[in-house]
Every structure is written in C-alpha cells, then in structure tokens.
Amino acid sequence: MLTGLTEGDAAGADPLRGEHPARHGFERLAALADAVLYEGYLLYPYRRSSTKNRVRWQFGVLFPREWVEASGPVVPGVSGSADSWYQRTECLLRVRRPGAVVRVKVRYLQMQHKQVEETAPDGGYRPVASLRTDAGAAYLSFDEAVPRETEVAVRLDDLLRGECAIPVGAPPGTDIEALPEGVGRVVRRREEVRAHTTLVAERLFDDVCRIRVRTEHTGPAPDARLPRDEALRGALIATHTLLDGDGVDFVSLIDPPEPLLEATRACRNEFTFPVLGGDPPTDGDGTAPLLLSAPIILPDHPQVAPESPGDLHDAAEIDEILTLRTMLLTDEEKQEARATDPRAAAIIDRVDSMPQEVFARLHGAVRSLKPADPADPRPVWWREDADADLSPVTDTVLVDGVPVSAGSQVLLRPKGRGADAQDMFLVGRTAQVAAVLHDIDGSTHLAVTLDDDPAAELHSWYGRFHYFRPDELQPLTSADAAAPGAARTDSPTNSERRPMT
C-alpha cells in the first residue's frame, strides 16, 4: 500500500514524483528494514507447538490509546519493546541546497488470522485447529501478518510553513483458499488498521532543521478486557520509519558533530530509536542521506551480514547455528513448520536446498584482522604462543598517558563512530576495571563494572561486564572517584556486551 504525494503519474524532473533517482535510497535499506519488520516474527524451531511462538509481536506495537492505557499511562522509552499508542521520531537534518525534499516511509505488519476449516457432512465448513489431506499435507490455524507501508514526500520549505498529516492504515479483508481433495479450506481474515502520521519541521540554524515524525493509532478502542492476542488484530505491528530526501543529510544522534551536540540532545524519541542508514562512510562527518527509526536499539549504519542467505526472523541470531539446528529437525517437525506459516516453510525449504558452498560461507567469517606485531604478519590468534604473555588481571594499558589495569577507577566516555548504541546511557558514570582484554584482531578492550550498580559484585562473580575501548575511558584518581557528581545515576543501565575473546 503506497499513499501520499509520491503516488501518481510517471515521474519527470519533479523530486516529489515517484521515479526520481534519489527515491531509490529506500531500496538500500530494504534488507535491513525487513529484518526489523520480521524481528521475532517466528522463532526456531518455527513450529506452532513451540511455546515461544505462542507469545509474539513484541516490538513496535501500536494499539488504540484507550486500550493500551487501561491499566495506566505508558512510560516512554527509546525503544519499542513496550506497547504504546504512538511512536515519535525527532532528528536533525542538514540542508545541503535550496528546494530540498524529505521523504518518509512508515512500515508495519497487519495481523492476519489463518483459520483452517474442514468440510462438514452437510457441505458447509467448521473451524478446526488442524487438518491433513489423504496425501499427507498438513494445514494449521495460526496468526500470520501482511507487510504494509505508506510513503510521502514533502518539500522542506512547505514543511517549515506547516504540519503535514497523512493517513496510515489498511482495510479489512478476507481471502479464501480451497484445499486439495475437497477436505476443507483456509480462510484468512484481516481487521481494519487505522492510524495517521504527522510531519513537523522547524529551523534551528541557517542550514540545520529539526524534523518530527509522529505516528498514532487512531482506530476504535476494543473492550479494555480484551486479551492482547485479540487486540493485536487491529494493531500496527513492528512499526518503524524510514527517512531520506533530496538535498538533505540526517545527523547522527549517537555521534553528532560537536557543534550540534546540544541540539541532538534536545531531540525526543519515544518508543523508537533513529540511526543513520546506508554504508558506513570512510571519513564521515556524523551525517548520512538515510535514517532508520526502529523499535529496537541499533548502531549507526547497521548492516545485514553479507553471508546471510536469507531471513531467519531474528537479525541477532547466528545463521550457521540456526541453519544447523534446522537441518536436524525431523521430517515430522519440518512438516509442522511448513504447515505453521508460509515464511517458516520458506526457511525450511531454503535450508534443505542450501548448497554446500553457501553453508560453508556461514562459518568463520572475519571482517578485519591485522597483525599485532608489524614484524610478524600473522594475526595474534594464529600464533601458538599468542596467549603466553597475556594476563587480563595483571596487564596494563595506557589511557591518556596513565597506566590502567584491573582495579583502576575510570569515567565512562563512549565516543567516536562505531561506539555501541546502548553505551550512550552510561556516559558520565564511574566504573572499576576488572580486566584488560586483547582481542583477536590486536585491539584492546577493558571489562568494567559500574560503581553504582547494586548487582556489580554478582556480575563480577558471573563474569558479566561492560566492555569499552581505551579511548572511551578517562582515568580517575582516588580524589576524582570520591568527588560529588563523579557518577551520573539518572540513566538506565541496559547496555551489556559479551567479551570478544
């Protein structure tokens, strides 16, 4: 479904028209945006009988306000793991030339209930949980989803003069599929999804504007006692927003240029997290022509692994492990997965027919390796004596000219492009170094525990730490660590990374 100003006749030179070359910027985000759209859609082992596939649709879900707030107001956060009735994206854009155009695409899933019905003796149909033909084909009742999107293009000058509002939604519908041998049919039903998106822009500086994109559910509220599984039928699921344009670049909220630091901090993002899209620049200035505002936290310029042969419905999972596990499913389990959902069937078929060279490509992919010793071209981890002189609890690394080792007190200063997106919550906190780790590519990371984390001792016992590069830390003296205000405690601590080695 495509609506808005981009819909219409064949394109000419007008940048609002659909065939303008710059419009293909969205295509560069297609694979990544689909990974967001189907994040957690259906998890391994891809069967309806699996317990974890009975609790679905956990990200970017927009319900009617009355229903979602029946038990109290929702608390805004920077990701969409909590149900809400709206999403709000705010970001900065740098204007590169007059006549700039901004394009916005809102994408989501519309729930579709697949009901299997068997043929009754009187010639009618009755709903059943499952059905099998004489030939052995299985059909299961299940909840599916249909991808939807709405796109609009607006001249920035027009947007600065007034708000732009566009309808977002999908109509109800019913599709009927007759099953072989006359055993029954599959009826797919969709309820109406209704929402609207508003765009607002304001000029902050001569060449910098702030843009706000807000999508709200506007459909009728169901009974407050209606279970979530049923309320989902009128919801927007996995809602996310793509932005691109002509004559504009978007500013990173994770690592903005220094002059725009305060302006980016003033941006309010609720139930979504905007990051720069497209290929990472070799020498960027903190801007990019594409932006993805997703209900999950990502870094700037996120990428789908090039080795990945297709969707596995969870971009954070490891293709090789999932592929191996899927290969080990029994024939009966594979049959149930195929009957559960067409996308699950596609995964099973793809794994069953995967060429050996494609599977081999999933194992041991290394993005970058460099020798730690210029005199020895072999990476550290290829040398038999690599670990002989390494000791995480006694090794020392220089940080701003100060030796730092296990037990040192440091101030957390995540910075620089490539920093973990969730580390932004830890800026200004104090921590104690637990270990100095040398990674397989020759780089160094420091494992730390937060001073104000009440579970720090437990995390240390389990070996669970936060990890930072030396240039993301500032050494502290004993006096610094004890000074008032040395630690900031007003941010959540939901960033925890596993060690690289």
XYZ file of C-alpha atoms in Angstrom:
501
model
C 0.000 0.000 0.000
C 1.597 3.253 -1.159
C -0.053 6.583 -0.486
C 0.905 10.225 -0.233
C 2.470 12.660 -2.661
C 4.685 10.033 -4.267
C 1.667 8.266 -5.735
C 0.540 9.234 -9.211
C 1.691 9.564 -12.801
C 5.044 8.658 -14.289
C 7.904 10.749 -12.976
C 9.541 13.694 -14.517
C 12.115 16.049 -13.043
C 9.858 16.902 -10.092
C 11.519 15.391 -6.992
C 8.125 14.735 -5.445
C 7.418 12.203 -8.152
C 7.952 8.515 -7.575
C 10.663 7.745 -10.158
C 13.179 10.373 -9.123
C 16.597 8.626 -8.814
C 17.089 9.713 -5.193
C 13.954 7.826 -4.199
C 15.883 4.591 -4.560
C 17.641 5.442 -1.284
C 14.961 3.399 0.486
C 15.994 0.377 -1.554
C 19.426 0.500 0.089
C 17.691 -0.052 3.445
C 15.319 -2.767 2.219
C 17.065 -5.836 3.664
C 17.769 -4.142 6.981
C 14.238 -2.733 7.261
C 12.798 -6.189 6.568
C 14.981 -7.611 9.340
C 13.379 -5.063 11.678
C 9.908 -5.785 10.303
C 10.195 -9.520 10.957
C 12.302 -9.363 14.142
C 10.956 -12.218 16.259
C 8.133 -12.921 13.766
C 8.569 -16.678 14.196
C 11.494 -18.222 16.055
C 13.271 -21.533 15.679
C 12.030 -24.300 15.543
C 9.370 -22.383 13.552
C 6.516 -24.588 14.770
C 3.141 -23.560 16.169
C 3.599 -26.046 19.012
C 6.726 -24.270 20.248
C 5.953 -22.320 23.438
C 7.992 -19.280 22.417
C 5.960 -18.950 19.201
C 2.777 -18.514 21.238
C 3.997 -15.152 22.555
C 4.716 -12.986 19.526
C 4.736 -9.414 18.248
C 6.920 -7.802 20.915
C 8.378 -4.744 19.140
C 6.861 -1.543 17.804
C 3.238 -2.488 18.505
C 0.733 0.408 18.387
C -2.721 -0.145 19.906
C -5.617 2.284 20.448
C -4.738 4.637 23.298
C -7.752 3.732 25.463
C -6.880 0.034 25.348
C -3.147 0.330 25.986
C -3.638 2.818 28.866
C -6.464 0.918 30.519
C -4.074 -0.138 33.294
C -2.235 3.202 33.453
C -0.271 5.604 31.221
C 2.568 4.145 29.187
C 6.090 5.272 30.058
C 8.028 6.497 27.007
C 11.389 4.901 26.299
C 13.867 4.915 23.440
C 12.836 1.525 22.109
C 9.516 -0.047 21.262
C 9.621 -3.135 23.458
C 6.628 -1.765 25.402
C 3.157 -1.475 23.881
C 2.129 2.074 23.031
C -0.383 4.044 21.028
C 2.184 6.218 19.197
C 5.788 6.498 18.031
C 7.732 9.749 17.931
C 10.908 10.267 15.924
C 12.888 13.501 16.199
C 16.164 14.122 14.429
C 18.212 16.863 12.833
C 18.824 17.285 9.162
C 21.413 19.411 7.467
C 20.130 21.274 4.398
C 22.556 20.933 1.511
C 20.752 23.015 -1.126
C 17.576 25.046 -1.765
C 14.436 23.188 -2.767
C 15.214 20.191 -0.538
C 12.681 17.370 -0.286
C 12.134 14.987 2.636
C 10.641 11.534 2.132
C 9.127 9.450 4.906
C 8.000 5.825 4.750
C 6.058 4.203 7.605
C 6.150 0.392 7.597
C 4.379 -2.152 9.798
C 2.686 -5.542 9.816
C -1.078 -6.077 9.729
C -2.115 -9.207 11.600
C -3.937 -11.866 9.612
C -5.659 -14.840 11.234
C -5.407 -18.071 9.270
C -8.320 -20.337 10.144
C -8.427 -23.896 8.821
C -11.947 -25.186 8.209
C -12.896 -28.768 7.343
C -15.760 -29.753 5.082
C -18.776 -30.824 7.116
C -21.119 -33.659 6.094
C -23.794 -31.128 5.147
C -21.416 -29.412 2.707
C -20.674 -26.498 4.996
C -17.460 -25.760 6.874
C -16.448 -25.850 10.517
C -13.279 -24.395 12.073
C -10.585 -26.796 13.283
C -7.093 -26.379 14.743
C -5.506 -28.559 12.057
C -6.324 -30.590 9.003
C -4.484 -33.216 6.993
C -5.212 -34.441 3.480
C -5.061 -38.088 2.387
C -1.807 -37.231 0.614
C -0.284 -36.206 3.952
C -0.283 -32.401 3.541
C -0.894 -30.611 6.843
C -2.643 -27.289 7.487
C -2.656 -25.448 10.832
C -4.668 -22.491 12.115
C -2.243 -19.704 13.044
C -1.744 -15.935 13.113
C 0.183 -14.548 10.157
C 0.976 -10.961 9.142
C 0.928 -8.880 5.976
C 3.545 -6.137 5.390
C 2.127 -2.639 4.834
C 3.717 0.723 4.113
C 2.753 4.320 3.472
C 5.095 6.846 1.863
C 5.008 10.614 1.496
C 7.363 13.216 0.030
C 7.230 16.853 1.140
C 9.242 19.904 0.175
C 11.128 21.067 3.234
C 10.060 24.680 2.695
C 6.402 23.587 2.801
C 7.009 21.537 5.918
C 8.611 24.518 7.671
C 5.456 26.513 6.990
C 3.028 23.975 8.438
C 2.319 20.455 9.578
C 1.780 17.631 7.067
C -0.626 14.850 8.046
C -1.177 11.624 6.116
C -3.493 8.671 6.764
C -1.831 5.365 7.545
C -3.665 2.087 7.608
C -5.005 -0.946 5.804
C -8.562 -2.073 5.088
C -10.190 -5.244 6.401
C -10.228 -8.246 4.135
C -10.949 -11.937 3.749
C -9.182 -14.415 1.464
C -10.403 -17.990 0.950
C -8.181 -20.817 -0.297
C -9.708 -24.182 -1.213
C -7.704 -27.191 -0.026
C -6.914 -30.266 -2.144
C -9.193 -33.282 -2.218
C -12.125 -31.154 -1.062
C -11.188 -31.682 2.608
C -11.813 -28.062 3.511
C -10.492 -24.544 3.097
C -8.241 -21.913 4.661
C -9.861 -18.579 5.498
C -7.557 -15.600 6.147
C -9.192 -12.611 7.840
C -7.800 -9.142 8.474
C -9.362 -6.386 10.547
C -9.001 -2.710 9.668
C -5.870 -0.932 10.850
C -6.223 2.824 11.218
C -3.562 5.416 12.089
C -2.111 8.706 10.915
C 1.371 10.192 10.674
C 2.223 13.863 11.123
C 5.403 15.611 9.991
C 6.616 18.849 11.552
C 9.849 20.765 10.896
C 11.495 23.795 12.481
C 14.639 25.660 11.518
C 17.322 25.753 14.214
C 20.164 27.319 12.229
C 20.579 28.531 8.655
C 21.366 25.033 7.384
C 20.017 22.822 10.185
C 16.403 21.845 10.859
C 14.703 19.552 13.331
C 12.062 17.200 11.939
C 9.483 15.273 13.918
C 7.583 12.236 12.633
C 4.775 11.016 14.868
C 2.600 8.003 14.074
C -0.526 7.431 16.188
C -3.085 4.643 16.225
C -6.478 6.235 15.550
C -8.705 3.167 15.321
C -11.614 2.438 17.683
C -10.637 1.061 21.064
C -11.662 -2.522 21.833
C -13.007 -3.505 25.217
C -10.332 -2.899 27.854
C -10.713 -6.521 28.985
C -9.920 -7.887 25.534
C -6.809 -10.123 25.633
C -3.710 -8.789 23.897
C -3.743 -11.614 21.332
C -7.143 -10.429 20.113
C -6.394 -6.710 20.372
C -3.422 -7.282 18.051
C -5.818 -7.793 15.144
C -6.317 -4.038 14.863
C -2.769 -3.001 15.798
C 0.244 -1.813 13.851
C 2.995 -4.369 14.494
C 6.779 -3.870 14.208
C 6.172 -0.220 13.284
C 9.245 1.624 12.016
C 10.037 4.673 9.893
C 12.480 5.309 7.053
C 13.602 8.795 6.027
C 15.581 10.008 3.065
C 15.456 13.028 0.805
C 16.995 15.214 -1.868
C 19.320 17.963 -0.752
C 19.383 16.924 2.928
C 21.510 14.748 5.186
C 20.451 13.413 8.576
C 22.575 13.983 11.668
C 23.631 11.111 13.924
C 22.028 11.193 17.367
C 24.626 8.729 18.639
C 27.740 10.572 17.473
C 26.745 14.045 16.228
C 29.170 16.735 15.098
C 30.353 18.741 18.101
C 28.509 21.988 17.129
C 25.199 20.083 17.044
C 25.672 18.101 20.236
C 23.227 20.133 22.352
C 20.635 20.260 19.568
C 20.678 16.474 19.179
C 20.350 16.006 22.928
C 17.160 18.067 22.802
C 15.557 15.621 20.341
C 12.866 13.482 21.938
C 12.427 9.969 20.631
C 9.733 7.813 22.158
C 9.220 4.087 21.515
C 11.721 4.238 18.678
C 15.448 4.781 18.138
C 16.717 6.589 14.984
C 20.105 5.700 13.498
C 21.910 6.614 10.290
C 21.426 4.137 7.463
C 23.358 3.001 4.432
C 27.007 2.050 4.164
C 29.289 3.475 6.856
C 31.440 6.325 5.479
C 35.209 6.006 5.404
C 35.599 9.522 6.774
C 32.150 10.789 7.723
C 31.027 13.975 9.419
C 28.279 12.415 11.504
C 25.634 12.717 8.782
C 24.101 10.419 6.155
C 21.389 10.670 3.476
C 19.328 7.859 5.065
C 17.810 7.308 8.500
C 16.085 4.293 10.054
C 13.940 4.823 13.143
C 13.377 1.349 14.591
C 11.650 -0.028 17.699
C 14.893 -1.807 18.622
C 18.235 -0.233 19.531
C 20.788 -0.369 16.716
C 24.104 1.347 15.963
C 24.542 3.864 13.186
C 24.895 2.199 9.768
C 23.678 -1.273 10.837
C 24.246 -3.974 8.265
C 22.863 -7.427 7.499
C 25.740 -9.909 7.324
C 26.611 -10.490 3.644
C 26.986 -14.219 4.336
C 23.340 -14.496 5.404
C 21.434 -16.468 2.731
C 18.012 -15.204 3.828
C 15.717 -14.175 6.660
C 15.674 -16.222 9.861
C 13.263 -13.783 11.551
C 15.818 -12.592 14.085
C 18.691 -10.420 12.898
C 20.549 -11.001 16.183
C 20.725 -14.766 15.754
C 23.622 -16.685 14.213
C 22.837 -18.078 10.759
C 25.194 -21.040 10.999
C 23.779 -22.307 14.293
C 20.162 -21.825 13.221
C 20.814 -23.488 9.882
C 22.453 -26.496 11.545
C 19.588 -26.828 14.017
C 17.008 -26.551 11.255
C 18.825 -29.282 9.332
C 18.445 -31.559 12.371
C 14.671 -31.211 12.603
C 12.856 -34.487 11.986
C 10.671 -34.877 8.904
C 7.590 -34.578 11.145
C 8.899 -31.365 12.727
C 9.684 -29.885 9.311
C 6.200 -30.801 8.132
C 4.661 -28.984 11.117
C 6.854 -25.932 10.497
C 5.815 -25.810 6.845
C 2.166 -26.044 7.871
C 2.572 -23.321 10.505
C 3.413 -20.368 8.260
C 4.499 -19.727 4.654
C 7.604 -17.886 5.865
C 8.548 -20.830 8.050
C 8.069 -23.114 5.054
C 10.399 -20.898 3.016
C 13.104 -21.185 5.703
C 12.831 -24.982 5.806
C 12.937 -25.231 2.011
C 15.919 -22.889 1.787
C 17.898 -24.840 4.386
C 17.046 -28.193 2.787
C 18.286 -26.972 -0.601
C 21.282 -24.925 0.584
C 24.417 -25.625 -1.475
C 27.485 -26.685 0.475
C 29.440 -23.592 -0.589
C 26.724 -21.298 0.817
C 26.687 -23.165 4.124
C 30.498 -23.084 4.312
C 30.367 -19.303 3.892
C 28.466 -19.024 7.188
C 31.353 -20.435 9.207
C 34.234 -18.360 10.475
C 33.535 -15.059 8.724
C 36.108 -12.463 9.804
C 35.547 -8.794 8.986
C 39.029 -7.492 9.774
C 42.279 -8.889 11.077
C 45.534 -7.065 11.464
C 48.830 -8.287 12.901
C 49.589 -7.073 16.424
C 53.307 -7.179 15.586
C 54.297 -5.447 12.304
C 57.322 -7.754 12.126
C 55.057 -10.827 12.151
C 52.281 -10.682 9.523
C 50.237 -13.397 11.240
C 47.333 -12.207 13.413
C 47.862 -12.853 17.130
C 45.419 -15.740 17.351
C 47.275 -17.701 14.638
C 50.485 -17.894 16.689
C 50.972 -20.850 19.012
C 52.459 -18.684 21.774
C 49.851 -15.916 21.417
C 48.480 -16.147 24.969
C 51.740 -16.890 26.748
C 52.328 -13.306 27.878
C 48.718 -12.167 28.265
C 47.059 -11.838 31.663
C 43.765 -9.924 31.829
C 44.023 -9.324 35.590
C 47.608 -8.013 35.554
C 48.022 -6.456 32.091
C 48.201 -2.662 31.867
C 47.161 -0.319 29.081
C 47.921 3.392 28.786
C 44.866 5.659 28.775
C 45.656 9.350 28.310
C 49.191 8.515 29.401
C 48.005 6.883 32.650
C 48.560 3.131 33.283
C 45.182 1.442 33.745
C 44.717 -2.125 34.915
C 42.333 -4.278 36.962
C 41.176 -2.262 39.972
C 41.605 1.144 38.331
C 38.750 3.652 38.591
C 37.608 5.201 35.315
C 34.967 7.584 33.973
C 32.950 6.244 31.040
C 33.094 8.457 27.951
C 31.728 6.457 24.979
C 32.567 8.443 21.885
C 33.629 8.132 18.297
C 31.869 6.463 15.424
C 31.422 2.769 15.960
C 30.544 3.056 19.663
C 27.876 0.678 20.917
C 24.469 2.371 20.600
C 23.396 1.418 24.118
C 26.540 2.832 25.726
C 25.030 6.308 25.383
C 23.152 5.552 28.626
C 26.416 5.151 30.512
C 28.080 8.448 29.640
C 29.450 10.085 32.782
C 29.200 7.004 35.022
C 32.175 5.798 37.043
C 33.354 2.208 36.946
C 36.097 -0.127 38.096
C 38.254 -2.017 35.613
C 38.027 -5.803 36.046
C 40.295 -6.942 33.212
C 42.326 -5.829 30.205
C 41.459 -7.998 27.202
C 43.350 -8.322 23.926
C 41.091 -9.217 21.004
C 41.961 -11.470 18.098
C 42.419 -8.524 15.742
C 45.028 -6.931 18.002
C 42.758 -4.332 19.595
C 42.218 -3.884 23.330
C 39.039 -3.694 25.407
C 38.606 -3.132 29.118
C 35.981 -5.034 31.099
C 34.395 -2.816 33.770
C 31.711 -2.916 36.456
C 29.624 0.149 37.279
C 30.237 1.687 40.687
C 26.544 2.431 41.273
C 25.274 -0.948 40.074
C 23.865 -2.783 43.121
C 24.486 -6.088 41.331
C 28.114 -5.293 40.444
C 29.531 -7.940 42.771
C 27.198 -10.574 41.354
C 28.075 -9.607 37.782
C 31.778 -9.908 38.627
C 31.202 -13.352 40.110
C 29.456 -14.459 36.907
C 31.993 -12.710 34.685
C 29.450 -10.362 33.100
C 30.885 -6.932 32.341
C 30.559 -3.855 30.157
C 33.335 -3.504 27.582
C 34.984 -0.302 26.369
C 37.922 0.716 24.217
C 40.691 2.672 25.990
C 39.686 5.877 24.160
C 36.186 5.601 25.685
C 37.533 5.883 29.241
C 39.054 8.607 31.399
C 41.323 7.525 34.276
C 40.307 8.777 37.730
C 42.387 9.414 40.796
C 41.056 8.398 44.195
C 40.015 12.001 44.798
C 38.178 12.162 41.460
C 36.244 8.981 42.180
C 35.081 10.303 45.553
C 34.113 13.755 44.279
C 30.394 14.653 44.249
C 28.829 14.247 40.811
C 31.554 11.927 39.534
C 28.904 9.347 38.703
C 25.632 10.060 36.946
C 22.771 7.879 38.094
C 19.835 9.196 36.099
C 20.188 6.845 33.122
C 19.173 3.194 32.766
C 21.913 0.582 32.601
C 20.632 -1.679 29.871
C 23.867 -1.964 27.917
C 25.806 -5.134 28.470
C 28.089 -6.676 25.922
C 29.712 -10.073 25.935
C 33.524 -10.288 25.688
C 35.041 -10.589 22.230
C 37.567 -13.202 23.384
